[in-house]
Structures are given as structure tokens and as C-alpha cells.
mmCIF file of C-alpha atoms in Angstrom:
data_model
loop_
_atom_site.group_PDB
_atom_site.id
_atom_site.type_symbol
_atom_site.label_atom_id
_atom_site.label_comp_id
_atom_site.label_asym_id
_atom_site.label_seq_id
_atom_site.Cartn_x
_atom_site.Cartn_y
_atom_site.Cartn_z
ATOM 1 C CA MET A 453 0.000 0.000 0.000
ATOM 2 C CA ILE A 454 1.224 3.474 -0.874
ATOM 3 C CA PRO A 455 2.096 5.661 2.133
ATOM 4 C CA GLN A 456 -0.360 8.551 2.444
ATOM 5 C CA ASP A 457 2.330 11.250 2.341
ATOM 6 C CA ALA A 458 3.792 9.708 -0.832
ATOM 7 C CA LEU A 459 0.438 9.671 -2.627
ATOM 8 C CA LYS A 460 0.381 13.475 -2.849
ATOM 9 C CA HIS A 461 3.818 13.451 -4.436
ATOM 10 C CA PHE A 462 2.831 10.792 -6.961
ATOM 11 C CA GLU A 463 -0.217 12.840 -7.908
ATOM 12 C CA ASN A 464 1.952 15.946 -8.259
ATOM 13 C CA ALA A 465 4.282 13.970 -10.528
ATOM 14 C CA ILE A 466 1.291 13.178 -12.752
ATOM 15 C CA TYR A 467 -0.538 16.488 -12.816
ATOM 16 C CA LEU A 468 2.134 19.192 -12.513
ATOM 17 C CA PRO A 469 3.908 18.366 -15.806
ATOM 18 C CA MET A 470 0.536 18.516 -17.587
ATOM 19 C CA LEU A 471 -0.283 21.797 -15.871
ATOM 20 C CA ILE A 472 3.066 23.330 -16.821
ATOM 21 C CA LYS A 473 2.643 22.278 -20.447
ATOM 22 C CA ILE A 474 -0.865 23.744 -20.638
ATOM 23 C CA LEU A 475 0.136 27.005 -18.970
ATOM 24 C CA GLU A 476 3.152 27.406 -21.269
ATOM 25 C CA LYS A 477 0.884 26.958 -24.314
ATOM 26 C CA ASP A 478 -1.601 29.432 -22.858
ATOM 27 C CA LEU A 479 1.167 31.948 -22.157
ATOM 28 C CA PHE A 480 2.358 31.684 -25.748
ATOM 29 C CA ALA A 481 -1.209 32.118 -27.025
ATOM 30 C CA ILE A 482 -1.757 35.201 -24.859
ATOM 31 C CA GLU A 483 1.488 36.774 -26.008
ATOM 32 C CA GLU A 484 0.496 36.204 -29.649
ATOM 33 C CA THR A 485 -3.066 37.557 -29.372
ATOM 34 C CA GLN A 486 -4.322 41.025 -30.029
ATOM 35 C CA LEU A 487 -5.402 41.651 -26.441
ATOM 36 C CA LYS A 488 -5.040 45.236 -25.411
ATOM 37 C CA PHE A 489 -3.309 44.385 -22.121
ATOM 38 C CA THR A 490 -1.472 41.081 -22.272
ATOM 39 C CA ARG A 491 1.056 41.818 -19.533
ATOM 40 C CA PRO A 492 -1.221 41.200 -16.494
ATOM 41 C CA TYR A 493 -2.392 37.854 -17.872
ATOM 42 C CA ALA A 494 1.102 36.828 -18.896
ATOM 43 C CA LYS A 495 2.471 37.782 -15.478
ATOM 44 C CA MET A 496 -0.146 35.724 -13.653
ATOM 45 C CA ILE A 497 0.413 32.673 -15.858
ATOM 46 C CA ASP A 498 4.188 33.017 -15.603
ATOM 47 C CA GLN A 499 3.940 33.094 -11.802
ATOM 48 C CA ALA A 500 1.748 29.977 -11.856
ATOM 49 C CA ILE A 501 4.274 28.205 -14.121
ATOM 50 C CA ASN A 502 7.141 29.081 -11.794
ATOM 51 C CA ASN A 503 5.159 27.910 -8.768
ATOM 52 C CA ALA A 504 4.255 24.617 -10.456
ATOM 53 C CA LYS A 505 7.877 24.050 -11.506
ATOM 54 C CA SER A 506 9.015 24.678 -7.936
ATOM 55 C CA GLU A 507 6.463 22.188 -6.577
ATOM 56 C CA LEU A 508 7.456 19.637 -9.217
ATOM 57 C CA LYS A 509 11.111 19.998 -8.253
ATOM 58 C CA LYS A 510 10.248 19.343 -4.593
ATOM 59 C CA THR A 511 8.164 16.338 -5.637
ATOM 60 C CA ASN A 512 10.972 14.878 -7.734
ATOM 61 C CA ILE A 513 13.440 15.332 -4.862
ATOM 62 C CA TYR A 514 11.019 13.615 -2.445
ATOM 63 C CA LEU A 515 10.477 10.678 -4.788
ATOM 64 C CA MET A 516 14.187 10.300 -5.480
ATOM 65 C CA ARG A 517 15.183 10.462 -1.794
ATOM 66 C CA ASN A 518 12.590 7.849 -0.922
ATOM 67 C CA ASN A 519 13.483 5.534 -3.823
ATOM 68 C CA MET A 520 10.082 5.957 -5.443
ATOM 69 C CA LYS A 521 9.219 6.135 -9.120
ATOM 70 C CA LEU A 522 6.208 7.030 -11.184
ATOM 71 C CA ILE A 523 6.105 5.057 -14.413
ATOM 72 C CA LYS A 524 3.648 5.778 -17.198
ATOM 73 C CA TYR A 525 2.753 2.205 -18.104
ATOM 74 C CA SER A 526 0.194 2.527 -20.875
ATOM 75 C CA SER A 527 -1.989 5.116 -22.494
ATOM 76 C CA ASP A 528 -4.782 5.283 -25.035
ATOM 77 C CA LYS A 529 -7.416 7.875 -25.860
ATOM 78 C CA ASP A 530 -9.610 6.853 -22.905
ATOM 79 C CA PHE A 531 -7.253 5.770 -20.110
ATOM 80 C CA THR A 532 -3.712 6.181 -18.831
ATOM 81 C CA GLU A 533 -2.179 3.676 -16.454
ATOM 82 C CA PHE A 534 0.658 4.514 -14.072
ATOM 83 C CA ILE A 535 2.797 2.372 -11.825
ATOM 84 C CA PHE A 536 3.557 3.837 -8.409
ATOM 85 C CA SER A 537 6.719 2.078 -7.305
ATOM 86 C CA GLY A 538 8.674 2.120 -4.067
ATOM 87 C CA ILE A 539 10.836 -0.159 -1.965
ATOM 88 C CA ARG A 540 7.887 -1.787 -0.164
ATOM 89 C CA PHE A 541 5.133 -1.357 -2.721
ATOM 90 C CA GLU A 542 4.184 -1.334 -6.371
ATOM 91 C CA GLU A 543 0.701 -0.370 -7.377
ATOM 92 C CA ARG A 544 -0.952 0.269 -10.731
ATOM 93 C CA LYS A 545 -3.508 3.015 -10.999
ATOM 94 C CA ARG A 546 -5.663 3.717 -13.992
ATOM 95 C CA PHE A 547 -6.995 7.200 -14.730
ATOM 96 C CA SER A 548 -9.582 8.152 -17.320
ATOM 97 C CA SER A 549 -8.761 11.000 -19.678
ATOM 98 C CA GLY A 550 -11.675 12.952 -18.227
ATOM 99 C CA GLU A 551 -10.405 12.449 -14.699
ATOM 100 C CA LEU A 552 -6.918 13.637 -15.677
ATOM 101 C CA ARG A 553 -8.362 16.665 -17.472
ATOM 102 C CA ASP A 554 -10.722 17.627 -14.648
ATOM 103 C CA ARG A 555 -8.090 17.292 -11.915
ATOM 104 C CA THR A 556 -5.553 19.250 -13.967
ATOM 105 C CA GLU A 557 -8.151 21.994 -14.362
ATOM 106 C CA GLU A 558 -8.743 22.044 -10.589
ATOM 107 C CA ILE A 559 -5.014 22.323 -9.933
ATOM 108 C CA MET A 560 -4.758 25.101 -12.523
ATOM 109 C CA SER A 561 -7.499 27.054 -10.759
ATOM 110 C CA GLU A 562 -5.704 26.631 -7.437
ATOM 111 C CA HIS A 563 -2.405 27.858 -8.876
ATOM 112 C CA LEU A 564 -3.918 30.843 -10.665
ATOM 113 C CA ALA A 565 -5.954 31.857 -7.612
ATOM 114 C CA LYS A 566 -2.738 32.305 -5.592
ATOM 115 C CA PHE A 567 -1.552 35.251 -7.642
ATOM 116 C CA GLU A 568 -2.762 38.757 -8.010
ATOM 117 C CA ILE A 569 -2.375 40.745 -11.183
#
């Protein structure tokens, strides 16, 4: 069984890279649009990217120090399966594409809500 404190780090290892990728695409799109004031939006997204990268770095350090790995095992258009691996456990978890999308959106909202323009 996965230790409770490790579960959060495994989830971060799944969702934060997706969040960073989405925010970087959004930042590029905002910078290329004809919005009158792009700077406030770009600043907020850039802060969220930096925060997510910082959290991901802490997650990777935690996993490495505790000899844990997240392995993307299989993926298709409907599901993605990950292996959560550690010294005393190995567990497969399957996530639907909708579940991954919805949770990434929740995390994005949390990260963007932390920053003021």
C-alpha cells in the first residue's frame, strides 16, 4: 500500500507536468493575441508556471530520496495507467482521460488563484 504522504507526491508527478505544459501553451497564445493588455495575464500565468515548476522539483526530490518512481505504463485515448513504485510497494492506478483533465483543471485554478495581477 502506498504511504499517504507519498500519494500526494505521486499525484503531483502526474498532474504538474501537464499543468506546466498547458500554462506554457496558454502563455504563448496570450502573447500572440491582439489583447489590449497582455502583460497582467502573462504575469499571472508566468507566476503559476514558476510555482508549479518549484512544486514539481520538490516532488521529484522527495520521490528520489525515498526511492520511489512514477512510471507511465500505458496510455490510449480513454485511459492512462501509471505504476507507483517504491521499496515496499508497487501499485498500478488507472486514470480516465476525463479524470486527468478535470483534476488538472482544478489544480490550474488553485495555482492561478494564488496570484494577483
